[in-house]
Coordinates of C-alpha atoms in Angstrom, one line a residue:
M1 CA 0.0 0.0 0.0
T2 CA 1.4 3.4 -1.0
E3 CA 1.4 6.4 1.3
K4 CA -1.3 8.1 -0.8
E5 CA -3.5 5.0 -0.6
Y6 CA -2.9 4.8 3.1
R7 CA -3.9 8.5 3.5
R8 CA -7.1 8.0 1.5
H9 CA -8.2 5.2 3.8
P10 CA -11.1 6.6 6.0
A11 CA -9.8 5.3 9.3
I12 CA -8.6 7.9 11.8
S13 CA -4.9 8.4 12.0
R14 CA -2.5 9.6 14.7
S15 CA -1.8 12.9 13.2
E16 CA -5.6 13.6 12.7
L17 CA -6.6 12.4 16.2
F18 CA -3.9 14.5 17.9
K19 CA -5.8 17.6 16.8
M20 CA -8.3 16.7 19.5
S21 CA -5.6 17.8 22.0
E22 CA -6.4 21.3 21.0
T23 CA -10.2 21.3 20.6
P24 CA -12.7 19.2 18.6
E25 CA -13.5 22.4 16.8
K26 CA -10.0 22.6 15.4
F27 CA -10.0 18.9 14.6
K28 CA -13.1 19.3 12.6
Y29 CA -11.8 22.3 10.7
F30 CA -8.5 20.7 9.7
Q31 CA -10.2 17.5 8.8
E32 CA -12.5 19.5 6.4
N33 CA -9.7 21.9 5.3
P34 CA -6.5 19.9 4.6
Q35 CA -3.4 22.0 4.8
P36 CA -0.5 22.0 2.4
Q37 CA 2.6 20.2 3.5
T38 CA 5.1 22.4 5.2
P39 CA 8.8 22.4 4.2
T40 CA 9.6 20.7 7.6
L41 CA 7.2 17.9 6.9
A42 CA 8.4 17.6 3.3
L43 CA 12.0 17.2 4.6
G44 CA 10.9 14.5 7.0
S45 CA 9.0 12.6 4.4
F46 CA 11.9 12.8 2.0
L47 CA 14.2 11.5 4.7
H48 CA 11.9 8.6 5.5
K49 CA 11.7 7.7 1.9
L50 CA 15.5 7.8 1.5
V51 CA 16.1 5.5 4.5
L52 CA 13.1 3.2 4.3
E53 CA 12.0 3.0 0.7
P54 CA 14.9 4.4 -1.5
D55 CA 13.9 2.3 -4.5
T56 CA 10.7 4.3 -5.0
L57 CA 12.0 7.7 -3.9
W58 CA 11.5 9.4 -7.3
D59 CA 8.0 8.1 -7.6
E60 CA 6.9 10.6 -5.0
F61 CA 9.6 13.3 -5.0
C62 CA 11.4 15.4 -7.6
I63 CA 14.1 18.1 -7.5
V64 CA 13.2 21.6 -8.7
P65 CA 15.3 22.6 -11.8
N66 CA 17.9 25.3 -11.5
V67 CA 16.2 27.9 -13.8
D68 CA 15.9 31.7 -13.5
R69 CA 12.2 32.2 -13.0
R70 CA 12.7 35.9 -13.4
T71 CA 13.1 35.3 -17.2
K72 CA 10.4 34.3 -19.6
S73 CA 12.1 31.1 -20.6
G74 CA 12.9 30.2 -17.0
K75 CA 9.4 30.8 -15.9
Q76 CA 8.1 28.6 -18.8
A77 CA 10.5 25.8 -17.9
F78 CA 9.5 25.9 -14.3
E79 CA 5.8 25.8 -15.1
A80 CA 6.3 22.9 -17.5
F81 CA 8.3 21.1 -14.7
V82 CA 5.5 21.6 -12.2
A83 CA 2.8 20.4 -14.7
E84 CA 4.9 17.2 -15.3
N85 CA 5.2 16.5 -11.6
V86 CA 1.8 17.5 -10.3
D87 CA 1.5 14.4 -8.0
K88 CA 5.0 14.7 -6.6
T89 CA 6.5 16.7 -3.7
I90 CA 9.0 19.2 -5.0
M91 CA 12.3 19.5 -3.2
T92 CA 15.2 21.9 -3.7
E93 CA 18.7 20.7 -4.3
Y94 CA 19.7 22.1 -0.8
E95 CA 16.8 20.3 1.0
A96 CA 17.6 17.0 -0.8
S97 CA 21.3 17.3 0.1
V98 CA 20.5 17.9 3.8
A99 CA 18.1 14.9 3.8
K100 CA 20.8 12.7 2.2
E101 CA 23.3 13.8 4.9
M102 CA 20.8 12.9 7.6
A103 CA 20.1 9.5 6.0
N104 CA 23.8 8.8 5.8
A105 CA 24.2 9.7 9.5
I106 CA 21.4 7.2 10.4
N107 CA 22.8 4.5 8.2
R108 CA 26.3 5.0 9.6
N109 CA 25.1 4.2 13.1
P110 CA 25.4 0.5 13.8
L111 CA 22.5 0.4 16.3
S112 CA 20.1 2.3 14.0
R113 CA 21.0 0.0 11.1
R114 CA 20.2 -3.0 13.3
L115 CA 16.9 -1.5 14.5
L116 CA 15.9 -0.8 10.9
Q117 CA 16.3 -4.4 9.8
G118 CA 12.6 -5.1 9.8
E119 CA 9.4 -4.5 7.8
H120 CA 9.3 -0.9 6.6
E121 CA 6.3 1.5 6.3
K122 CA 3.9 -1.1 7.5
P123 CA 0.2 0.0 7.5
L124 CA -2.0 -1.3 10.3
F125 CA -5.8 -1.0 10.7
W126 CA -8.0 -1.9 13.7
T127 CA -11.3 -1.2 15.3
D128 CA -11.3 0.5 18.7
E129 CA -13.3 -1.9 20.8
A130 CA -14.8 0.7 23.2
T131 CA -16.0 3.2 20.6
G132 CA -16.2 1.1 17.4
E133 CA -14.1 3.7 15.6
E134 CA -11.8 2.6 12.8
C135 CA -8.1 3.5 13.4
K136 CA -4.9 3.3 11.4
C137 CA -1.2 3.8 11.7
R138 CA 1.8 3.5 9.4
I139 CA 4.9 2.2 11.2
D140 CA 8.3 3.3 10.0
C141 CA 9.8 -0.1 10.9
L142 CA 8.7 -3.1 12.8
A143 CA 11.8 -5.0 13.9
K144 CA 12.2 -8.1 16.1
L145 CA 15.0 -8.8 18.6
D146 CA 14.8 -12.2 20.2
D147 CA 11.1 -12.4 21.3
T148 CA 10.6 -8.6 21.5
Y149 CA 8.9 -6.6 18.7
I150 CA 10.3 -3.1 18.3
V151 CA 8.3 -0.3 16.8
V152 CA 10.9 2.1 15.3
D153 CA 10.1 5.7 14.4
I154 CA 12.4 8.2 12.7
K155 CA 12.2 11.8 13.9
T156 CA 14.0 14.9 12.6
T157 CA 14.8 17.5 15.2
D158 CA 16.8 20.6 15.9
N159 CA 18.4 19.0 19.1
A160 CA 18.5 15.2 19.6
S161 CA 19.7 15.4 23.2
N162 CA 17.7 13.5 25.7
A163 CA 16.3 16.5 27.5
S164 CA 15.5 18.5 24.3
F165 CA 13.9 15.6 22.6
M166 CA 11.7 15.0 25.6
R167 CA 10.4 18.5 25.3
S168 CA 9.7 18.0 21.6
A169 CA 7.9 14.7 22.5
M170 CA 5.6 16.5 24.9
K171 CA 4.9 19.3 22.5
Y172 CA 4.3 17.2 19.4
G173 CA 2.6 14.3 21.1
Y174 CA 5.2 11.6 20.5
H175 CA 4.0 9.9 23.7
F176 CA 0.5 9.8 22.3
Q177 CA 2.0 8.3 19.1
A178 CA 3.8 5.6 21.0
G179 CA 0.6 4.7 22.9
M180 CA -1.6 4.6 19.8
Y181 CA 1.0 2.7 17.6
L182 CA 1.5 0.0 20.2
E183 CA -2.2 -0.3 20.6
G184 CA -2.4 -0.8 16.8
V185 CA 0.3 -3.4 16.7
H186 CA -1.3 -5.2 19.6
K187 CA -4.8 -5.2 18.0
A188 CA -3.9 -5.7 14.3
L189 CA -1.2 -8.3 14.7
G190 CA -2.2 -9.9 18.0
I191 CA 1.2 -9.3 19.7
P192 CA 1.0 -9.1 23.5
M193 CA 1.8 -5.7 24.9
E194 CA 4.5 -7.1 27.1
K195 CA 6.5 -8.1 24.0
L196 CA 6.3 -4.7 22.5
M197 CA 8.8 -1.8 22.6
F198 CA 8.8 1.7 21.1
V199 CA 12.1 3.3 20.0
F200 CA 12.8 6.7 18.4
I201 CA 15.7 7.3 16.1
A202 CA 16.2 11.1 16.3
V203 CA 18.4 12.9 13.8
E204 CA 19.4 16.5 13.9
K205 CA 18.8 18.7 10.8
Q206 CA 22.1 20.5 11.0
A207 CA 25.7 19.3 10.6
P208 CA 27.1 17.0 11.9
Y209 CA 23.5 15.5 11.8
A210 CA 23.9 13.8 15.2
V211 CA 21.8 10.7 15.9
N212 CA 20.2 9.7 19.2
I213 CA 18.3 6.5 19.9
L214 CA 15.7 6.7 22.7
Q215 CA 13.4 4.0 24.1
A216 CA 10.0 5.0 25.3
D217 CA 9.8 3.9 29.0
E218 CA 6.8 2.5 30.7
L219 CA 5.5 5.8 32.0
F220 CA 6.0 7.5 28.6
V221 CA 3.9 4.7 26.9
Q222 CA 1.3 4.6 29.6
R223 CA 0.7 8.4 29.3
G224 CA 0.4 7.9 25.5
Q225 CA -2.1 5.1 26.0
D226 CA -4.2 7.3 28.3
L227 CA -4.2 10.1 25.8
Y228 CA -5.2 7.7 23.0
R229 CA -8.1 6.5 25.1
Q230 CA -9.1 10.1 25.9
Y231 CA -8.9 11.4 22.3
I232 CA -10.6 8.5 20.6
T233 CA -13.5 8.7 23.2
Q234 CA -13.8 12.4 22.7
Y235 CA -13.7 12.0 18.9
H236 CA -16.5 9.3 19.1
D237 CA -18.7 11.4 21.4
C238 CA -18.4 14.4 19.1
K239 CA -19.3 12.3 16.1
V240 CA -22.4 11.0 17.9
S241 CA -23.5 14.3 19.3
G242 CA -22.5 16.5 16.3
N243 CA -21.1 19.0 18.9
W244 CA -17.5 19.9 17.8
Y245 CA -17.0 22.3 20.6
G246 CA -14.1 24.8 21.1
Y247 CA -12.4 26.2 24.1
T248 CA -15.6 26.8 26.1
G249 CA -16.3 23.1 26.2
P250 CA -19.3 20.9 25.3
N251 CA -21.7 23.1 27.4
N252 CA -20.2 26.4 26.3
E253 CA -19.2 27.6 29.7
I254 CA -17.0 30.6 30.8
N255 CA -13.5 29.5 31.8
G256 CA -11.7 30.8 34.8
L257 CA -8.5 32.8 34.4
T258 CA -6.2 32.2 37.3
L259 CA -2.7 33.5 37.8
P260 CA -0.1 30.8 38.1
G261 CA 1.7 30.5 41.4
W262 CA 4.9 32.2 40.1
A263 CA 3.0 35.2 38.7
A264 CA 1.0 35.6 42.0
G265 CA 4.2 35.9 44.0
E266 CA 3.9 32.5 45.7
E267 CA 7.0 30.6 46.8

């Protein structure tokens, strides 16, 4: 299954469901108004393709030609290029070179190479038992070490140090991702939770493209599973009620505005 086929599948994905962490109103808006891919996401997608599916890289990506779009001929050449590659993500030479350096850094690391010796870009589909909602995830790599199955996820980051990556994890919902993906592997493949592990391969976007490998611990995963349960239930309830509420909650109530302790002068 290609990435585009996976995206067209109607089951709810991790990236969609995480919008519930803001408000159901925002979830609904972005579901009905898909946003164009940002340069950061495009870089991450190109990197994933380089590392995980290099043989089909140019089926989905292309490099913008070096033409002067200020001239008539350059503008025409660029427009013709875009028309010929309408279904592909366009990358610049610089973006592609950075992604290649990041991929080389990952492939040079003996541990990341070992972790990536598994099934790549594996789509999984399952039905959430409590709500009946259809869910999906697409795993970067599912590896096996002895009797443990390892869900491996590649992340690009500005700083791959333990402390900095944890801050990114909390901001971007990586703990929620770990919880939802492990649930998906458990439900779709029937692998017991006690035999599952989630590992991030984090690679920096600037030279020397440092790599860090971090295992999600029990508390990290548990928090992610709790969030998955919260968001999927919230999503289901909003679908049933038709009430995609915003910051004032399902009953449209006034929120309190309270100074935090540090601003109130408390010790």
